[in-house]
mmCIF file of C-alpha atoms in Angstrom:
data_model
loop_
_atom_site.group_PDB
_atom_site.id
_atom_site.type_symbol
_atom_site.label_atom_id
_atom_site.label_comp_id
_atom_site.label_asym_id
_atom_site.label_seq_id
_atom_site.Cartn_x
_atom_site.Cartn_y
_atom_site.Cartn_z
ATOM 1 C CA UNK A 1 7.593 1.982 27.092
ATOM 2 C CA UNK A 2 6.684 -1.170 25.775
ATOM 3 C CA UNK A 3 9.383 -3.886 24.796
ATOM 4 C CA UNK A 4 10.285 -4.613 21.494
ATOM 5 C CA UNK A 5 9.318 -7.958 20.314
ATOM 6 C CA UNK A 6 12.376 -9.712 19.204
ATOM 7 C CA UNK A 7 11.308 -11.225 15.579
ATOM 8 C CA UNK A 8 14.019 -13.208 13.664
ATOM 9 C CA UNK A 9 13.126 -11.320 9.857
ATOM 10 C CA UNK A 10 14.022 -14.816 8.464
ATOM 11 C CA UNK A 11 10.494 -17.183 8.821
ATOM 12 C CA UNK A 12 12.405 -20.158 7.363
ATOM 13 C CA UNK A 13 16.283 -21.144 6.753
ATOM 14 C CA UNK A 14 16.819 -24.425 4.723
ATOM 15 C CA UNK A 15 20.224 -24.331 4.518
ATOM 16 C CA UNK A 16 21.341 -21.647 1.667
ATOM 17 C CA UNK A 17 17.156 -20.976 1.354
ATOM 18 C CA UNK A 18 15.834 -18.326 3.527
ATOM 19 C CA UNK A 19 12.119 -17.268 3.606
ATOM 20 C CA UNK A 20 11.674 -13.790 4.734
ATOM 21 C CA UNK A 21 8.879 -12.687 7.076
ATOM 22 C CA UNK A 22 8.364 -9.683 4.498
ATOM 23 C CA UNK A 23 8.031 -11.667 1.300
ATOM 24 C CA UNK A 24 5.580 -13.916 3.371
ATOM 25 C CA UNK A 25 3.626 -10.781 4.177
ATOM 26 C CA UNK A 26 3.125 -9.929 0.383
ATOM 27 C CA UNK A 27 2.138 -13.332 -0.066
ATOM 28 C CA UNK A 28 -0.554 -12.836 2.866
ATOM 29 C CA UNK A 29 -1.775 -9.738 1.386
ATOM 30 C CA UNK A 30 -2.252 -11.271 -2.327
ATOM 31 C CA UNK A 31 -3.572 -14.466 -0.500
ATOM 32 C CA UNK A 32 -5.952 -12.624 1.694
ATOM 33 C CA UNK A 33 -7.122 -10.107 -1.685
ATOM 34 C CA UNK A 34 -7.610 -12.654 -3.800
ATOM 35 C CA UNK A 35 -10.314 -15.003 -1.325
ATOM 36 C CA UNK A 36 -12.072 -11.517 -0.778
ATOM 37 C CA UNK A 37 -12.866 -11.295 -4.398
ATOM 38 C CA UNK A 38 -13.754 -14.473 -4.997
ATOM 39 C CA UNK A 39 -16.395 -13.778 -2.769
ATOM 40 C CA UNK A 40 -17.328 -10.888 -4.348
ATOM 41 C CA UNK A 41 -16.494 -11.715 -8.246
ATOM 42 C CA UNK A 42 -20.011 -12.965 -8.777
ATOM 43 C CA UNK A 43 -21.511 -9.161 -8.027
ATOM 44 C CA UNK A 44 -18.716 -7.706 -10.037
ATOM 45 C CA UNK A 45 -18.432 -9.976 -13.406
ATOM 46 C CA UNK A 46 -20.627 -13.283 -13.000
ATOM 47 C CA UNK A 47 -19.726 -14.353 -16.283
ATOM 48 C CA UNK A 48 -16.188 -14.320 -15.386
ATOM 49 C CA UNK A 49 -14.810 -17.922 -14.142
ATOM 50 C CA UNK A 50 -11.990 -18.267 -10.940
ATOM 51 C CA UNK A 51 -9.506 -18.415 -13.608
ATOM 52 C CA UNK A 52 -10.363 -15.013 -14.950
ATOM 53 C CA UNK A 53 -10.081 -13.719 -11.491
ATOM 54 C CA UNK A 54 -6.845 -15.533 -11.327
ATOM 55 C CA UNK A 55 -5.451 -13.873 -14.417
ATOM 56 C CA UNK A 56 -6.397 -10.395 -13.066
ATOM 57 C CA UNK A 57 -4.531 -11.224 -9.493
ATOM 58 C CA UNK A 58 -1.517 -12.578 -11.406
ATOM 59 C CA UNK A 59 -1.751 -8.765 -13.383
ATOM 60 C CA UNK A 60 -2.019 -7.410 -9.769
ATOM 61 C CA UNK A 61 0.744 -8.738 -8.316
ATOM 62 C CA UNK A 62 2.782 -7.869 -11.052
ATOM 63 C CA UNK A 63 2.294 -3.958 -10.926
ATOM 64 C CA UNK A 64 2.416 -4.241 -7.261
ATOM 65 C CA UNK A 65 5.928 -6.496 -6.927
ATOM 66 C CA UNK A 66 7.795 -4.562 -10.097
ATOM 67 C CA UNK A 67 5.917 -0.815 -9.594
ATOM 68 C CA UNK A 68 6.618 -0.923 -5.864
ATOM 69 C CA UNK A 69 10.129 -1.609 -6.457
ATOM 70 C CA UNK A 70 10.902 0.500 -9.564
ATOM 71 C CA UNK A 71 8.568 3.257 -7.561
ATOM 72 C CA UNK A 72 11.281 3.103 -4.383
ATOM 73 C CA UNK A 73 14.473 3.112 -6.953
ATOM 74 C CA UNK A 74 12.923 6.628 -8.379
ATOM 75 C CA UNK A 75 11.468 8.082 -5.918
ATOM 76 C CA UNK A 76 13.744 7.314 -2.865
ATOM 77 C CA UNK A 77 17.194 6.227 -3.744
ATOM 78 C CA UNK A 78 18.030 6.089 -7.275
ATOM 79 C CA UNK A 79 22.320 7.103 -6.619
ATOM 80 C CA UNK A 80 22.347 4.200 -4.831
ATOM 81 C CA UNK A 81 20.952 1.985 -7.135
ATOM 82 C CA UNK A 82 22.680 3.401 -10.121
ATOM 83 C CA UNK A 83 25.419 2.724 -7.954
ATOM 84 C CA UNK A 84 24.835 -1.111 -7.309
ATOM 85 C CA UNK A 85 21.961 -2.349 -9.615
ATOM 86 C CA UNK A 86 22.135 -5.654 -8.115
ATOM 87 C CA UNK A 87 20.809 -3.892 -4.739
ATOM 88 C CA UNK A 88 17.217 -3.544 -7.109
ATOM 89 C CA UNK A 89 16.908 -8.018 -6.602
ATOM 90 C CA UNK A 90 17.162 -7.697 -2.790
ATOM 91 C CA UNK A 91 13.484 -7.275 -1.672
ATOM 92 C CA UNK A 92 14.234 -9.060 1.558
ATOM 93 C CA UNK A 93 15.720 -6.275 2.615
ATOM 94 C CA UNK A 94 13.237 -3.735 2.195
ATOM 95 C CA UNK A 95 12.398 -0.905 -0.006
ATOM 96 C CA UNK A 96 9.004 -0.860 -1.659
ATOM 97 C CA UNK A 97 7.136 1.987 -2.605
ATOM 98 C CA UNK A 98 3.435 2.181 -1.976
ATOM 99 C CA UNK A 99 2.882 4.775 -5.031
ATOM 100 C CA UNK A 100 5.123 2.887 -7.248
ATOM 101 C CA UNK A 101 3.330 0.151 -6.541
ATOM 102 C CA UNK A 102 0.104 1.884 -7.188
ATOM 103 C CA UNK A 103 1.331 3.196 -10.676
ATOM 104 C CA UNK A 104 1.900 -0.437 -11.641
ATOM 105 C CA UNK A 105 -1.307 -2.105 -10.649
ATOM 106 C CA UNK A 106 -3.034 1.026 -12.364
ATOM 107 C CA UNK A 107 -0.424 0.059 -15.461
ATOM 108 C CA UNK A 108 -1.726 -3.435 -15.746
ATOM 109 C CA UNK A 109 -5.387 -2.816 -14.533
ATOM 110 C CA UNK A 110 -6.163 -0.604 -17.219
ATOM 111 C CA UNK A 111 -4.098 -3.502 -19.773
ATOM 112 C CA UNK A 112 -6.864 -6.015 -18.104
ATOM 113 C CA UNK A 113 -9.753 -4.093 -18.239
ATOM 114 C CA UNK A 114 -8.907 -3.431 -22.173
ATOM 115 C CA UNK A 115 -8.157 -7.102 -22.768
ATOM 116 C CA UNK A 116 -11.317 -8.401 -21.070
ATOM 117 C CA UNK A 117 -14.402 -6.034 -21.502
ATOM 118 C CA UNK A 118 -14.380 -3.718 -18.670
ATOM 119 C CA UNK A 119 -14.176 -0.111 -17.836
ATOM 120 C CA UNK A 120 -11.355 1.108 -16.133
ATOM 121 C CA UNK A 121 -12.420 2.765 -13.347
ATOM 122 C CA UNK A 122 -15.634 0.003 -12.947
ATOM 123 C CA UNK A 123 -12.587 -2.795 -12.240
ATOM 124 C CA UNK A 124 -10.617 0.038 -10.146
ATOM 125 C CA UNK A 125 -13.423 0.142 -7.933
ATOM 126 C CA UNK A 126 -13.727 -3.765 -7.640
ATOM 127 C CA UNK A 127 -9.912 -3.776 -6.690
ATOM 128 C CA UNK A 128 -9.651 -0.644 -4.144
ATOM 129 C CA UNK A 129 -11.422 -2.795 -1.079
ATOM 130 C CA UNK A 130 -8.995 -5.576 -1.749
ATOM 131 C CA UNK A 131 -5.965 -3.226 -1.113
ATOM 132 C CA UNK A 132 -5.631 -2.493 2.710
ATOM 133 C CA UNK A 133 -5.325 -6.275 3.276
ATOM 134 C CA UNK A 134 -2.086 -5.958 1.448
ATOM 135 C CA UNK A 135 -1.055 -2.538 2.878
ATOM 136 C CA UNK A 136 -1.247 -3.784 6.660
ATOM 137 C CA UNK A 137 0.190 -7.038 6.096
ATOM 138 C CA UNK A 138 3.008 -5.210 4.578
ATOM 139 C CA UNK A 139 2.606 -2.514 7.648
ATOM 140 C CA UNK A 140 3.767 -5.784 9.945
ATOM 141 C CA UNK A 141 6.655 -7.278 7.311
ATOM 142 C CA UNK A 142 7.968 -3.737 8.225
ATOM 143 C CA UNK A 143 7.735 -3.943 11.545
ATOM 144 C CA UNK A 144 9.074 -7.502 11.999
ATOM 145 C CA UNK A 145 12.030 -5.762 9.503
ATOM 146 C CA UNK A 146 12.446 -3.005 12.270
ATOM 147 C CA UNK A 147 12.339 -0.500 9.812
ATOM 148 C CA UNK A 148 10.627 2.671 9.086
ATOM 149 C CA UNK A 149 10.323 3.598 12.909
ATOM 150 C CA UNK A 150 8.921 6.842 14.056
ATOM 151 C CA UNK A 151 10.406 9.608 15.851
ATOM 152 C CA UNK A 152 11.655 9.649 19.294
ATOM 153 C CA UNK A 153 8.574 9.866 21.729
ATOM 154 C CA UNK A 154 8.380 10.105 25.582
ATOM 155 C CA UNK A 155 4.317 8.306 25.164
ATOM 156 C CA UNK A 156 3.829 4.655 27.143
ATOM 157 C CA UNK A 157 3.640 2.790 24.039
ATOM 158 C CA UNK A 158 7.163 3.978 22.516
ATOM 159 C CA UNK A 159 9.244 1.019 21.602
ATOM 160 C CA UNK A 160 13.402 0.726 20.840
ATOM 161 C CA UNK A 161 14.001 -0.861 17.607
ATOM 162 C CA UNK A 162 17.209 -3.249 17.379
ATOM 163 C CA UNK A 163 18.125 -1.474 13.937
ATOM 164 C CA UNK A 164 18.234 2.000 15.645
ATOM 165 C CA UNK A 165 21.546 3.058 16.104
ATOM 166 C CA UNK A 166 20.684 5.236 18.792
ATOM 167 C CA UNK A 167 18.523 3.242 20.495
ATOM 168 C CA UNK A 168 16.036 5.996 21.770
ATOM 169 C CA UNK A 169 12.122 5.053 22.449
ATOM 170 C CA UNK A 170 10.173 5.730 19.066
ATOM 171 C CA UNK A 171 6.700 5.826 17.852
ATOM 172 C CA UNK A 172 5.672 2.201 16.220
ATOM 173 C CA UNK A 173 5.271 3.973 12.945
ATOM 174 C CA UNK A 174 4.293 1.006 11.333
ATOM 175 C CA UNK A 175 1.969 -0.108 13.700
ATOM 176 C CA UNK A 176 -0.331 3.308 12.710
ATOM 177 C CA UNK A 177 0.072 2.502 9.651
ATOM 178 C CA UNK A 178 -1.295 -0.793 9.591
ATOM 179 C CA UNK A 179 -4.179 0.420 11.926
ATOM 180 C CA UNK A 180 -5.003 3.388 9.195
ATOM 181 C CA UNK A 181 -4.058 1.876 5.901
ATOM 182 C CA UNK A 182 -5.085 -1.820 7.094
ATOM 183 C CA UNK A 183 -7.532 -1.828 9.206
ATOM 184 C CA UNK A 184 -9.115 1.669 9.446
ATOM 185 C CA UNK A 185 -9.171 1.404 5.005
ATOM 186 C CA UNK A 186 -10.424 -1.805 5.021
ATOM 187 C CA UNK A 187 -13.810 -0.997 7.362
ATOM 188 C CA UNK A 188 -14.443 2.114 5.610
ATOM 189 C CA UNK A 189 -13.976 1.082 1.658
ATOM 190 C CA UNK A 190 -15.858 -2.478 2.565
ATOM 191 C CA UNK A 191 -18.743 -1.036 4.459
ATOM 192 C CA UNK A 192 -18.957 2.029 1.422
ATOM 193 C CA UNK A 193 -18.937 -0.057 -1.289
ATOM 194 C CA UNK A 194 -21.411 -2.536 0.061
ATOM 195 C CA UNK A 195 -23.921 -0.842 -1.376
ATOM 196 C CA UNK A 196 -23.771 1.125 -4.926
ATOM 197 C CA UNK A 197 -22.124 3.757 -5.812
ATOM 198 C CA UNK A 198 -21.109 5.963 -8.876
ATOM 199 C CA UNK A 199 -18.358 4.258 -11.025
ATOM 200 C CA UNK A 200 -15.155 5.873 -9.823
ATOM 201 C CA UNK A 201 -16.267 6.760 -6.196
ATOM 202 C CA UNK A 202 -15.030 3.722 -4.259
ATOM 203 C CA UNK A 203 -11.486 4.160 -6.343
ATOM 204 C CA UNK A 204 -11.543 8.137 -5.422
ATOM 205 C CA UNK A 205 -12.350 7.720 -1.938
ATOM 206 C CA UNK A 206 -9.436 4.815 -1.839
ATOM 207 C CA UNK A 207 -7.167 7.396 -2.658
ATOM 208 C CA UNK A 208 -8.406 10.211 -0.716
ATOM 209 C CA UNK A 209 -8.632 8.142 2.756
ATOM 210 C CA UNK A 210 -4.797 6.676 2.177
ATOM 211 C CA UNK A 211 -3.559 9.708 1.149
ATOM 212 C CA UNK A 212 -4.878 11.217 4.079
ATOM 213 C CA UNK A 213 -3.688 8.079 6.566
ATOM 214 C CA UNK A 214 -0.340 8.354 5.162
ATOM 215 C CA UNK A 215 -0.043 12.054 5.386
ATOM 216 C CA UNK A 216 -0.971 12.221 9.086
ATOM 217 C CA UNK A 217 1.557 9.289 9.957
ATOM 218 C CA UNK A 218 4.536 10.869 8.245
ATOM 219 C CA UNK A 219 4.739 13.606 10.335
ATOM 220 C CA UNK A 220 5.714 11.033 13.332
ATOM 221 C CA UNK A 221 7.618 8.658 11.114
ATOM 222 C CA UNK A 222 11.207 9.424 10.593
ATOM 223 C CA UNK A 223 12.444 10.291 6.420
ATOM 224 C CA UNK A 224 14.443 7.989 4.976
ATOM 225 C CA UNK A 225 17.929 8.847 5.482
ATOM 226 C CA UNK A 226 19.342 9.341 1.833
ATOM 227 C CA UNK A 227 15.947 12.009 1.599
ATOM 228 C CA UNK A 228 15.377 13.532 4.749
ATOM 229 C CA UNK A 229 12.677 16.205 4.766
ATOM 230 C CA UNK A 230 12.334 18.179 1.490
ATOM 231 C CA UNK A 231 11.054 21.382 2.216
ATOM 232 C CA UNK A 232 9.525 23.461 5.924
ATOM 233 C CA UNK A 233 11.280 21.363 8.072
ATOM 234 C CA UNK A 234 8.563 18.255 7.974
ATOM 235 C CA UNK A 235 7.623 17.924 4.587
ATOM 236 C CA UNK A 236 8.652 14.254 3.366
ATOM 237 C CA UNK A 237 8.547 12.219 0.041
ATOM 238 C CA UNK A 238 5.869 10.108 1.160
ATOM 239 C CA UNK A 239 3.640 13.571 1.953
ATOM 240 C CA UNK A 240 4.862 14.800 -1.254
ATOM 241 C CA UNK A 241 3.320 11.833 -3.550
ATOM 242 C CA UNK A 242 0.048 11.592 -1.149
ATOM 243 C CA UNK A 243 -0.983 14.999 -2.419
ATOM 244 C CA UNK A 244 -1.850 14.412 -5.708
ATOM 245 C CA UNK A 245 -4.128 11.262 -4.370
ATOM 246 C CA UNK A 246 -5.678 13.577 -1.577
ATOM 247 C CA UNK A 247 -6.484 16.080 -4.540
ATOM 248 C CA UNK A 248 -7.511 13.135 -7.047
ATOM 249 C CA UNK A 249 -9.409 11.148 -4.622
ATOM 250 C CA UNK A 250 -11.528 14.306 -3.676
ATOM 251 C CA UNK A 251 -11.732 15.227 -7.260
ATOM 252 C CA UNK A 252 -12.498 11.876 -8.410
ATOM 253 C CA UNK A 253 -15.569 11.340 -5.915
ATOM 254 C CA UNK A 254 -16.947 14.986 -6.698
ATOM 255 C CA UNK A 255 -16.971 13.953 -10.600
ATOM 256 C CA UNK A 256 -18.612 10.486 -10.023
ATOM 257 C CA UNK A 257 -21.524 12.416 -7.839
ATOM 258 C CA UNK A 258 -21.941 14.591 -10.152
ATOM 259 C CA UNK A 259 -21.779 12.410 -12.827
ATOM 260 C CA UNK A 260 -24.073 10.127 -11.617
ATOM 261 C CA UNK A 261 -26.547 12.747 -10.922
ATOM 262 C CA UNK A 262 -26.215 14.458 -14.480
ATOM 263 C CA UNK A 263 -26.696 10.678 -15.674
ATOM 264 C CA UNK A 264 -30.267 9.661 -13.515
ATOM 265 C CA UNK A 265 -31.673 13.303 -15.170
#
């Protein structure tokens, strides 16, 4: 078993102030995204200028900050909230929704890609390599949060979480997830859309490789509480909502090949 590494979740206290490791993880991930395509605006929209690019990370962050946390509300623990809206302000404390998140950026993409000129799914494709940076840096605000552990597991690298109230040894659930949707995403969308590809394939295979990463990890990563599973015994939320991007993504990269193809002829 490997220890635990004790993490205070609060980066900086100045006085009343307190800077959360997680919120400095989003702003890692937007950081990170945004010098990525700056290096690669000039192949995407030369005749855009940095503050262009800075207008469409500003749109970004938006759909990602108010869709991930509207997406978690819906999809994950809406009583509660209706309960205690003020509970919605407290993003320190967790509860972000990848596919909410992904609903807003798609929200305001398509809004951007109206109000300057370009296609849809030709500035999807620009953003989908940018992601993972955000999804593992997020991966390791969760794991400094010592939330969203896995199941109990007997394997060397198991680790017991301070926030587990039974403090049994647990898959580092967020660890595979930042090694999948991080790192693994990263290497595979940057190396595939190095060179060209149909409009719409780099955004369909962004959605078929998460949905797939995400679906393989939930089965070791324990439901949240207020859900549990759904359905079978090991069917979770998370699995639930990666379906429809497994289907899309596949669906999405068939249509641009054979698009493409019905286009060169």
């Amino acid at each position: 078993m490997l220890p635990y590494p004790q993490i205070d979740p609060v980066a900086i206290a100045l006085g009343p102030l307190k800077v959360h490791w997680y919120g400095l993880m989003y702003l890692v991930g937007i950081g990170g995204a945004w010098w990525l395509a700056a290096r690669r605006l000039a192949g995407f929209a030369p005749e855009w200028s940095r503050e262009k690019l800075s207008d469409l990370v500003f749109w970004v962050a938006l759909g990602v900050i108010a869709g991930g946390r509207l997406g978690y509300v819906l999809f994950y623990d809406l009583p509660a909230y209706l309960h205690d809206p003020s509970l919605i302000l407290q993003v320190w404390r967790g509860g972000m929704s990848f596919h909410g998140g992904l609903l807003g950026v798609l929200l305001c993409s398509w809004i951007f890609a109206r109000r300057n000129g370009k296609g849809f799914f030709e500035l999807m494709d620009f953003i989908a390599p940018l992601v993972p940076i955000g999804l593992g840096a997020g991966r390791i605000g969760n794991f400094i949060n010592a939330e969203l552990w896995g199941k109990a597991t007997d394997l060397p690298w198991a680790m017991i979480f301070p926030s587990d109230p039974q403090q049994l040894p647990r898959h580092p659930s967020q660890l595979y997830q930042f090694a999948l949707e991080g790192v693994a995403l990263f290497a595979i969308l940057w190396f595939y859309s190095r060179r060209p590809r149909p409009t719409m394939a780099v955004s369909g295979l962004f959605a078929l490789c998460y949905g797939i990463f995400r679906f393989i990890v939930e089965f070791v990563r324990v439901p949240d509480a207020q859900l549990g599973y759904l359905a079978f015994g090991w069917l979770t939320m998370g699995q639930l909502l990666c379906l429809p991007m497994i289907l899309g993504g596949a669906g999405m990269m068939a249509w641009a090949y054979r698009r493409g193809a019905w286009l060169a002829h």
